[in-house]
XYZ file of C-alpha atoms in Angstrom:
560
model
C 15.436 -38.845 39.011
C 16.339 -36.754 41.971
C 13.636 -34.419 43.917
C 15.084 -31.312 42.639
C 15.253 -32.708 38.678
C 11.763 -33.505 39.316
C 10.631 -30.293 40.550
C 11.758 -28.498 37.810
C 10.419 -31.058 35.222
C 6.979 -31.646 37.140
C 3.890 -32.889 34.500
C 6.152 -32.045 31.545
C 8.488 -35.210 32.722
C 7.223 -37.563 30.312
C 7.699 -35.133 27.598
C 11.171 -34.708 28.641
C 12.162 -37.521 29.041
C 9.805 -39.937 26.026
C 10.119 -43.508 26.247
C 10.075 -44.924 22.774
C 8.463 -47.926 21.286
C 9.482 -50.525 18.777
C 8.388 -48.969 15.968
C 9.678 -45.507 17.261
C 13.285 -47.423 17.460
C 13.176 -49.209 14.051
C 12.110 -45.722 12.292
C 15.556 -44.145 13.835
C 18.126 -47.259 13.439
C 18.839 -46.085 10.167
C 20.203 -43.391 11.052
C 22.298 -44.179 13.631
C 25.228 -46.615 14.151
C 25.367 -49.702 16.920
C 27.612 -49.151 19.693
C 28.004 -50.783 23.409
C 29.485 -49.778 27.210
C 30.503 -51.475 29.852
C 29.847 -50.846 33.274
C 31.111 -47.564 34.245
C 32.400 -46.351 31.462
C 32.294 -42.558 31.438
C 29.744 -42.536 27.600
C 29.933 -38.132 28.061
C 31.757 -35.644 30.270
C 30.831 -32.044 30.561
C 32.862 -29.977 28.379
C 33.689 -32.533 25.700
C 31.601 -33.079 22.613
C 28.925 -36.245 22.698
C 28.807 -38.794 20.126
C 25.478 -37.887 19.508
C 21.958 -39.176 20.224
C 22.609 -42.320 22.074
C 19.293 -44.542 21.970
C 19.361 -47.040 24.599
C 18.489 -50.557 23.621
C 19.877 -52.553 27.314
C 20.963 -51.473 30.324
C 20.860 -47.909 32.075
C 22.791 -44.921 31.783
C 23.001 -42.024 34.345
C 22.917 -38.551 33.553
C 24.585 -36.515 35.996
C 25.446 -32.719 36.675
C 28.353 -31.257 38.832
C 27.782 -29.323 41.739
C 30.867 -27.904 43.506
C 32.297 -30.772 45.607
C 28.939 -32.727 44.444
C 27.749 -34.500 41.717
C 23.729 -34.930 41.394
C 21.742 -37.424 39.214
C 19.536 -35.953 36.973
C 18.142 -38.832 35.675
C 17.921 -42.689 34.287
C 18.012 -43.805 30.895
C 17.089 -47.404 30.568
C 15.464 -49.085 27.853
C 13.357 -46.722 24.684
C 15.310 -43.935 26.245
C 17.922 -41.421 24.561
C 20.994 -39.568 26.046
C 21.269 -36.001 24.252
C 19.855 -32.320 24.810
C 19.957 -29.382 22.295
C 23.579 -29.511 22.472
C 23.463 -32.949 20.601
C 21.824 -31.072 17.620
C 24.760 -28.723 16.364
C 28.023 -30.739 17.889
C 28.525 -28.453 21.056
C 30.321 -30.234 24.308
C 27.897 -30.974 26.725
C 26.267 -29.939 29.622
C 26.006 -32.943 31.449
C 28.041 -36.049 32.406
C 26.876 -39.552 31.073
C 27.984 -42.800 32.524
C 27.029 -46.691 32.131
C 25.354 -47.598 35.555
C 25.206 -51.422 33.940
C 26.494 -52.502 30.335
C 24.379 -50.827 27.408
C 23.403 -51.903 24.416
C 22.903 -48.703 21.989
C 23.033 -46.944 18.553
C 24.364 -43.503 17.892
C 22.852 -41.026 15.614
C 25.397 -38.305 14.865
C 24.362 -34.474 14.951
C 23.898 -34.194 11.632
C 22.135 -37.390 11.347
C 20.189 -36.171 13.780
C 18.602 -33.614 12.019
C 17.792 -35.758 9.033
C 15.855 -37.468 11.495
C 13.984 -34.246 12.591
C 13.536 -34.025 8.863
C 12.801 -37.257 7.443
C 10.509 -38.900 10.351
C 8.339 -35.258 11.103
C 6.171 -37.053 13.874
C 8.809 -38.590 15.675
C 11.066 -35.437 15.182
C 8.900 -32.985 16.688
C 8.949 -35.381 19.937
C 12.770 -35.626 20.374
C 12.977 -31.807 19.572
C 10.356 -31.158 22.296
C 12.577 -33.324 24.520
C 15.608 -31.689 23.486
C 14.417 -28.191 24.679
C 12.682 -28.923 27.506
C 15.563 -30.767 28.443
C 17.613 -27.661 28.263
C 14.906 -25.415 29.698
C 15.479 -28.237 33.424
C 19.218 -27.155 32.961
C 18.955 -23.498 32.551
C 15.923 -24.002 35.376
C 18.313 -25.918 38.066
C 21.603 -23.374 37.451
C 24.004 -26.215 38.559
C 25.448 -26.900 34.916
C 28.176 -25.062 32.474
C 30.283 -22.280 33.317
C 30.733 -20.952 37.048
C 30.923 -16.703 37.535
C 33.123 -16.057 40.506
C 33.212 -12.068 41.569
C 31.188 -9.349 43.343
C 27.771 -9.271 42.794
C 26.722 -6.040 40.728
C 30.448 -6.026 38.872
C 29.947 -4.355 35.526
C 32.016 -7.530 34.074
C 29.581 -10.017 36.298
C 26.733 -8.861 34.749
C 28.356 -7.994 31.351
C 29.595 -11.974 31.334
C 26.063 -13.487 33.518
C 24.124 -11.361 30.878
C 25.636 -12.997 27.623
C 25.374 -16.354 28.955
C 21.823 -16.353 29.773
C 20.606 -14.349 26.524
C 22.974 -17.279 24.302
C 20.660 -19.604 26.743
C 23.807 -21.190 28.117
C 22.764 -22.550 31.452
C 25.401 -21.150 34.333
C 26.278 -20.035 37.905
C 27.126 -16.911 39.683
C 29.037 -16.858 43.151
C 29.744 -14.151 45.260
C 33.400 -13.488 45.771
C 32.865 -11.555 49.082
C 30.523 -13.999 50.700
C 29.650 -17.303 48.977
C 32.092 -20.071 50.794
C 32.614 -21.881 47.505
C 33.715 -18.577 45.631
C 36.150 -18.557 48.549
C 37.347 -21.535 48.360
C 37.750 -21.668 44.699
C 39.337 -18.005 44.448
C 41.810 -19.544 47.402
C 42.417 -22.721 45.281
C 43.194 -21.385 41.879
C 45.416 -18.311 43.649
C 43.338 -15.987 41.962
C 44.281 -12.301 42.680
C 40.972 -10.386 43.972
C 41.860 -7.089 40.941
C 41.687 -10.188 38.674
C 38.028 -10.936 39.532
C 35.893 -11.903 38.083
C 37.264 -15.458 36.526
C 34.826 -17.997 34.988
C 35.380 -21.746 35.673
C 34.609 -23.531 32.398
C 33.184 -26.902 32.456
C 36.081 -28.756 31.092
C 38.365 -27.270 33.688
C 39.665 -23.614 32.164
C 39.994 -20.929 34.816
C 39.556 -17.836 32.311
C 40.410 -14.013 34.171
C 37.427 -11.995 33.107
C 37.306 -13.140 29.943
C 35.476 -11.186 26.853
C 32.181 -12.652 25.513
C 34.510 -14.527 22.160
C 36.855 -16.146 24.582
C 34.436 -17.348 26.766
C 32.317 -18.409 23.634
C 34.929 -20.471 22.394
C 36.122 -21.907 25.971
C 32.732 -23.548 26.088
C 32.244 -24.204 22.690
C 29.752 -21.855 20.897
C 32.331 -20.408 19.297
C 33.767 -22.795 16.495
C 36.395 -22.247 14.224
C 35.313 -21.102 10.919
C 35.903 -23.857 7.810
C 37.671 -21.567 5.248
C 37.256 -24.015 2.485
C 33.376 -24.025 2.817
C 31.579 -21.997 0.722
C 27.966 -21.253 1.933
C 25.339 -19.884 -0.617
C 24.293 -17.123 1.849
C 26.238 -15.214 4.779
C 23.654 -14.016 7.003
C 25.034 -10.727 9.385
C 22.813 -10.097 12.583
C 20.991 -13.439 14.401
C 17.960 -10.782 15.023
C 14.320 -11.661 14.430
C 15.226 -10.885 10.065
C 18.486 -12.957 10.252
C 16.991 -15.806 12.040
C 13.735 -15.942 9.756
C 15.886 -15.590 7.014
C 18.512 -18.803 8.162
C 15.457 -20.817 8.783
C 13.415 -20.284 5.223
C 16.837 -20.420 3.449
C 18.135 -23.814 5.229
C 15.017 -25.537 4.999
C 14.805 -24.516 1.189
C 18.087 -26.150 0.614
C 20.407 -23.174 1.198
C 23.872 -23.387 3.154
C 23.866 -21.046 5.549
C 25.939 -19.398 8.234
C 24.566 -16.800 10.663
C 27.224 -13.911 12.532
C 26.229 -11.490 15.470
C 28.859 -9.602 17.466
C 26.565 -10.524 20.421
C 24.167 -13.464 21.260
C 20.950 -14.387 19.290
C 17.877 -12.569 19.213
C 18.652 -8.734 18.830
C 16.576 -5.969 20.815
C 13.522 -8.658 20.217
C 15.223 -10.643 22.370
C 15.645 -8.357 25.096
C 12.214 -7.944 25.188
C 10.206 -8.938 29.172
C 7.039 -9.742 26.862
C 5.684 -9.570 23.387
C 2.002 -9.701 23.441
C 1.334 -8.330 19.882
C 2.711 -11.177 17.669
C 0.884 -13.205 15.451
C -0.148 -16.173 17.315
C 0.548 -15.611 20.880
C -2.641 -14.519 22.053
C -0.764 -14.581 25.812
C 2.016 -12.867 24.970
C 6.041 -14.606 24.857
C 9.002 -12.933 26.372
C 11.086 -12.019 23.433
C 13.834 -14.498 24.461
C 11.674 -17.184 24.405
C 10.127 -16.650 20.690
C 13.891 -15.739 19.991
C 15.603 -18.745 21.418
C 12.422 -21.372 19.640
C 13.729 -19.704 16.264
C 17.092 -19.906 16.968
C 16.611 -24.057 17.867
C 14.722 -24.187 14.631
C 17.700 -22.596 12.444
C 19.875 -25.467 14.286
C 17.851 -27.995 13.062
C 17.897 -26.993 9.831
C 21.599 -27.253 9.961
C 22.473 -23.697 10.082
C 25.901 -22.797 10.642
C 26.122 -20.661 13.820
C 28.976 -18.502 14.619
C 27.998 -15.947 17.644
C 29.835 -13.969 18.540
C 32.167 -13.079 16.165
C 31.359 -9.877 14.133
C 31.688 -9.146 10.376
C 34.457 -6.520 10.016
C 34.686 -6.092 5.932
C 32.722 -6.899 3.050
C 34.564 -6.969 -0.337
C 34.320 -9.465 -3.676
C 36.178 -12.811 -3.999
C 38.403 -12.611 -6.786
C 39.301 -16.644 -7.212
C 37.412 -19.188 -9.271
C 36.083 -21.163 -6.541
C 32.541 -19.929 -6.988
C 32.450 -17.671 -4.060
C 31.471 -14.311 -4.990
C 32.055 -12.588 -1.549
C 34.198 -12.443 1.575
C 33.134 -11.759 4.834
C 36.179 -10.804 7.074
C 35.664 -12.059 10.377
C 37.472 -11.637 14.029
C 40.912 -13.597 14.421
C 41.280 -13.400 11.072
C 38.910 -15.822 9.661
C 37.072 -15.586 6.800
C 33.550 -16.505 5.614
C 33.053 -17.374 1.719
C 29.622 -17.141 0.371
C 27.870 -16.605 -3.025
C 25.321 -13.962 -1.358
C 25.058 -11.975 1.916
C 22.050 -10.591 4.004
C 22.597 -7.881 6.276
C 20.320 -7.955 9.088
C 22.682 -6.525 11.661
C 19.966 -4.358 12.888
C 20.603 -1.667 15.485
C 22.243 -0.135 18.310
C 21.134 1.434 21.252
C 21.506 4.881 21.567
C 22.813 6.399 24.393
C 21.293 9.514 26.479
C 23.492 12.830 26.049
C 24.513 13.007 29.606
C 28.179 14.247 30.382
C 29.074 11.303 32.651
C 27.103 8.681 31.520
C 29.656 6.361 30.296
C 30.933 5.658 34.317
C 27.747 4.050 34.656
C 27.349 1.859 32.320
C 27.170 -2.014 33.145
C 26.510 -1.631 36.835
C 23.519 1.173 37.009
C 22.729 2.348 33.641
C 20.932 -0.705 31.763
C 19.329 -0.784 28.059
C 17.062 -4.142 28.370
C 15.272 -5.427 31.363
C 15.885 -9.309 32.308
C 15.631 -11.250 35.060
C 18.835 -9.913 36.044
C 18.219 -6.509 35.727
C 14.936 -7.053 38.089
C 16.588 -8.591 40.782
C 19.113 -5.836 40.733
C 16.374 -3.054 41.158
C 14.104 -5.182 43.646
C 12.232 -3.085 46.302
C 13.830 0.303 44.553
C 13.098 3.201 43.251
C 14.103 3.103 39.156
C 14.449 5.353 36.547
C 13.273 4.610 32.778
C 13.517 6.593 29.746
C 11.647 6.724 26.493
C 8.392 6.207 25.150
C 8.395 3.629 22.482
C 6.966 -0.261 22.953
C 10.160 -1.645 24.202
C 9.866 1.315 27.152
C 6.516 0.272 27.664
C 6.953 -3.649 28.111
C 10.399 -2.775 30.317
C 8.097 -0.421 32.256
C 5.640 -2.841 33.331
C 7.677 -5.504 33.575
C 10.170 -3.438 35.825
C 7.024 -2.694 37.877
C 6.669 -6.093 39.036
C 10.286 -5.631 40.343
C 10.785 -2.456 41.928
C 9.384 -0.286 44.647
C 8.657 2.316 41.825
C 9.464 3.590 37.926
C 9.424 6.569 36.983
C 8.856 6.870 33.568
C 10.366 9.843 31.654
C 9.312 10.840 27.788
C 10.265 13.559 25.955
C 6.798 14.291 24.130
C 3.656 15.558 25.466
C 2.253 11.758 25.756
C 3.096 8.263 25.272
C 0.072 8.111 22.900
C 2.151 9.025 19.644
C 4.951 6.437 19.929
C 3.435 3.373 21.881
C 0.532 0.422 21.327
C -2.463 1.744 23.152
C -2.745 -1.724 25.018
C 0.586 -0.656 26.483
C -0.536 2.576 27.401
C -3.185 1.238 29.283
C -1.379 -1.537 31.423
C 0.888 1.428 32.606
C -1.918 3.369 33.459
C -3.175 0.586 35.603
C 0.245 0.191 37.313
C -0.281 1.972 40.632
C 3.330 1.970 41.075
C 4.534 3.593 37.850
C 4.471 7.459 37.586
C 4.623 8.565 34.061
C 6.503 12.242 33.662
C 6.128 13.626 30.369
C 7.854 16.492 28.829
C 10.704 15.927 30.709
C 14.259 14.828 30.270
C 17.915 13.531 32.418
C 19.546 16.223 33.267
C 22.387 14.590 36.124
C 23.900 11.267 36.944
C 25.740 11.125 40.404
C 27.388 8.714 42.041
C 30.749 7.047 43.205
C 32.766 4.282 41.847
C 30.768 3.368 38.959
C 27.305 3.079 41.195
C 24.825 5.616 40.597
C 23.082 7.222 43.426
C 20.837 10.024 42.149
C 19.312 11.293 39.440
C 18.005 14.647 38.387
C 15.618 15.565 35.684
C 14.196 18.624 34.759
C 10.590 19.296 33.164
C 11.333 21.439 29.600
C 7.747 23.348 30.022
C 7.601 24.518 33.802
C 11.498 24.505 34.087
C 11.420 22.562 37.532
C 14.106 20.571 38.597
C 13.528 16.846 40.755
C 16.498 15.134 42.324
C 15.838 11.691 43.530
C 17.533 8.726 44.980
C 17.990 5.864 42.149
C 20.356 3.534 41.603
C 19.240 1.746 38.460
C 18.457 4.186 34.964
C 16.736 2.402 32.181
C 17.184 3.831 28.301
C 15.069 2.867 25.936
C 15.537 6.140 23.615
C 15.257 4.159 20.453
C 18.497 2.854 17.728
C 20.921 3.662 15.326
C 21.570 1.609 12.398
C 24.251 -0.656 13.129
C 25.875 -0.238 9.610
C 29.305 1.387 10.554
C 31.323 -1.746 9.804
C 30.242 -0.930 5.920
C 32.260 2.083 5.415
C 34.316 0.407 3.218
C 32.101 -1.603 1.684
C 30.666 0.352 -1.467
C 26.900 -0.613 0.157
C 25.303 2.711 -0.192
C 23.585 4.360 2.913
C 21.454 7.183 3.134
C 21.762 10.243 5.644
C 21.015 8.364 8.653
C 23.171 5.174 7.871
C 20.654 3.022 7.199
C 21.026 0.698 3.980
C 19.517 1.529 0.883
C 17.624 -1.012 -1.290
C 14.878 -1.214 -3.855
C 13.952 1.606 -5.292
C 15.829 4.111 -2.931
C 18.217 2.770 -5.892
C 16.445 2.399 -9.126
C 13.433 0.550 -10.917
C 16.413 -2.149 -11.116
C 16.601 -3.141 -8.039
C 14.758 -5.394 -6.288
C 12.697 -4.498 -2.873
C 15.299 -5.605 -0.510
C 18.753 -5.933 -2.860
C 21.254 -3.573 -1.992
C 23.650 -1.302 -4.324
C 25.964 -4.358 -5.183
C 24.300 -7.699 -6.731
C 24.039 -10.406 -4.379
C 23.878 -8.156 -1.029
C 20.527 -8.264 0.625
C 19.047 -5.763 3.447
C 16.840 -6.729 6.052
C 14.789 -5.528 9.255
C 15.375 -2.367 11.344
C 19.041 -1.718 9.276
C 17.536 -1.454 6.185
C 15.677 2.328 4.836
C 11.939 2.055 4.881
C 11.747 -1.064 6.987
C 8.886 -1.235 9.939
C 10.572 -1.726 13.030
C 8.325 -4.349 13.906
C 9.459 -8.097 15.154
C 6.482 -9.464 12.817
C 7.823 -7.164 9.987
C 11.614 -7.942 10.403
C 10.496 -11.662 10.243
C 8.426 -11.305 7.173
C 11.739 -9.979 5.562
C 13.239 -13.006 6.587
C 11.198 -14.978 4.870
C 10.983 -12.747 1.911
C 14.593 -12.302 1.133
C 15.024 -15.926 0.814
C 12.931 -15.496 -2.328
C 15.155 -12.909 -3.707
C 18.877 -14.336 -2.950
C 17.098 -17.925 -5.006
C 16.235 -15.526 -7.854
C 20.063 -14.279 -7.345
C 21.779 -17.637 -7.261
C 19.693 -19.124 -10.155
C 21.053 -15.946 -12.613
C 24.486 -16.786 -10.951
C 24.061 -19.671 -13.031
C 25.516 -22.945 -10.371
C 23.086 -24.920 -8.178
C 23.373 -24.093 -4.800
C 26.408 -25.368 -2.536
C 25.904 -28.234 0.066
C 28.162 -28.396 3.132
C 31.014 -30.768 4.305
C 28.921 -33.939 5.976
């Protein structure tokens, strides 16, 4: 293992990287299939889909990772080891390049053997998947695999594309067009016209000019093509806290599911700097890491992931082929399923500011990552709103910037946020909480903001400042627009009625048309809770069983 593989590993190596025994090997033969390599022969390349889980029996195969002009060992499988990360568990092309140092003896269990195995043998399951992810979490730690970023640093479309990759927890690099020599050299080799910055080097070779999030989702592979003659027993819209509790209870019950979001996993939960009021994690968990765990879990269930790609229609199948719904789809494609859960949450809303829109992507911001803090270090930032998520991006910004300034509406933050919230900000020496007050300006040139004025509604006074980073966190809107033509009623504010918004008939989370489920922050009535969008998750699973069981067929199981 090199130094810098090792670093980022440190006491968690062994986990890692497991060495099994003989009784660990016999327990997973069966579900894998002998195969052998000679001596260099190239077993994975980055960008192509493994075979699988390759246990190795003899010899030694090195895992490698590409640097630019470089290529760096990450480690040695010999004997009781396996080749595979988390990619291995739903088919994706790897990460990382695999070749036979020596000839290998081996078996290979195939994805969706794999997961039988994290099924069927629980123990040795939960040690592989432990591997698996903390296998990933080196990758996404060492930023030398998957897709390179080439542009200038604080480009809208830099951190539009930088920010998709690292909330689908793809690992990936960013290099300065203006003044990292590789971006040079690269921009020089490929001829790359500077107004067509930024371009993304894929791993298996694809130069894409600033590509949208779907084409660089398929160009990598988390994108697939969807199987039009599968027919899933539930459709599940929105990969939020509610969709992804409700893929997990419904694929481990037996279900075959498929999961759509128009953006990455997660939601606003996922957006989230820290969660500290969850069941469980007495610590706290940044909302991408309790978002990412569930989305691994829904993998290994053998949920069908398709993110992003967004559900355009919603309208009844009208052959015999048991499908009671379609689900139009992007590029045409098509999703058939016997039921549907909407969980496609919410969007952010957006401050009533006349020129707001010219600084969006670069200066105005509506979550608060890693990225977002390294853009605002030693500053002077601006955050709105007065809700939880304002208060965790708040605190969290604090350890970031020179100062926030944190503006509310209302008289206090008392009425709207957790009291433990309230009092970390209140401890923050460097956070100055302005109530009653409200954005008045946005200047700046060339999409980069430069000051901002606000205005206090009691006293009337006016402050300008110099800030180059707003925050909003001025709560959501239901993100139901895509069901105009649907016949799923809504009420006045566009959220989805269900229950007994509809009639005694109904059931608590069933929507006007049988089979169509609402769940989490879309649905009318819901808590807008992570815990209580998850609960719904589970709960729903419940009622689309009941559904399927009056439909009268046992449920569906997919293609092998």
């Amino acid at each position: 293992m090199s130094q810098s593989s090792t670093a980022i590993f440190g006491a968690r190596r062994d986990q890692a990287f497991p060495t099994l025994s003989e009784a660990d090997i016999d327990h997973m033969r069966r579900f894998g299939e002998a195969s052998a390599y000679a001596a260099g022969e190239h077993i994975i390349r980055a960008g192509d889909v493994a075979p699988g889980l390759i246990v190795v029996l003899s010899g030694k195969v090195d895992i490698t990772q590409d640097g630019l002009g470089r290529r760096e060992t990450i480690v040695s499988h010999g004997p009781g080891s396996f080749v595979g990360e988390l990619a291995q568990l739903s088919a994706r092309p790897s990460l990382v390049n695999a070749e036979a140092a020596e000839p290998v003896e081996a078996f290979v269990i195939p994805s969706r053997r794999v997961r039988d195995l994290m099924v069927q043998e629980a123990n040795l399951g939960e040690r592989i998947m432990r591997a698996l992810i903390l296998r990933r979490v080196g990758l996404l730690e060492s930023a030398t695999s998957g897709p390179i970023i080439i542009g200038p640093l604080g480009n809208a479309d830099v951190l539009r594309l930088q920010g998709f990759l690292a909330r689908s927890g793809q690992p990936h690099r960013v290099l300065d067009s203006g003044g990292d020599p590789c971006a040079i050299t690269l921009v020089e080799r490929f001829d790359v016209d500077p107004h067509h910055l930024p371009v993304v080097l894929c791993p298996n070779g694809r130069l894409l000019m600033n590509p949208g999030e779907k084409d660089l989702a398929r160009c990598i592979g988390l994108l697939r093509p969807i199987d039009a003659d599968t027919l899933y027993d539930v459709a599940i819209v929105g990969a939020g806290p509610a969709g992804l509790a409700a893929a997990v209870y419904a694929a481990s019950e037996g279900l075959s599911t498929i999961v759509l979001d128009c953006r990455a996993f997660g939601g606003q939960a996922g957006a989230s700097s820290r969660i500290e009021n969850y069941l469980g994690f007495p610590t706290g968990i940044t909302g991408m890491a309790l978002m990412a765990r569930a989305y691994n879990q829904a993998q290994k269930f053998g949920v069908e992931m398709v993110i992003p790609d967004e559900a355009k229609l919603l309208s009844a199948a009208t052959d015999n082929s048991g499908a009671r719904y379609l689900l139009d789809v992007g590029d045409g494609e098509t999703v058939r399923t016997r039921s549907v859960v909407i969980a496609s949450g919410a969007r952010y809303r957006r401050l009533d500011v006349a020129n707001l829109s010219r600084f969006e992507g670069t200066s105005v911001h509506y979550w608060a990552s890693p990225i977002e803090g390294r853009l605002c270090a030693g500053q002077e930032v601006a955050l709105v709103g007065a809700g939880n998520s304002a208060g965790q991006a708040a605190v969290y910004l604090a350890s970031h910037a020179r100062k926030v300034a944190l503006l509310a509406r209302g008289g206090s933050l008392d009425a709207s946020m957790s009291r433990y919230l309230v009092e970390r900000i209140k401890a923050q020496p460097n956070i100055e909480v302005l109530t009653e007050t409200e954005i008045e300006e946005l200047e700046g040139e060339e999409g980069n903001l430069a000051t901002v004025r606000w205005r206090n509604r009691v006293s009337g006074e006016a402050t300008t400042r110099p800030i180059s980073h707003l925050f909003l966190f001025i709560g959501a809107d239901p993100n139901t627009d895509w069901l105009a033509q649907c016949n799923v009623a809504l009420d006045a504010k566009g959220f989805i009625r269900t229950g007994s918004e509809l009639g005694a008939e109904h059931g608590l989370m069933e929507t006007s048309r049988g089979g169509v489920f609402a769940i989490g922050d879309v649905r009318c009535g819901s808590v807008k809770r992570v815990a209580a969008a998850v609960g719904e998750g589970a709960q729903v699973v419940a009622a689309v069983h009941a559904y399927l069981a009056r439909d009268g067929a046992p449920p569906s199981r997919l293609k092998a």
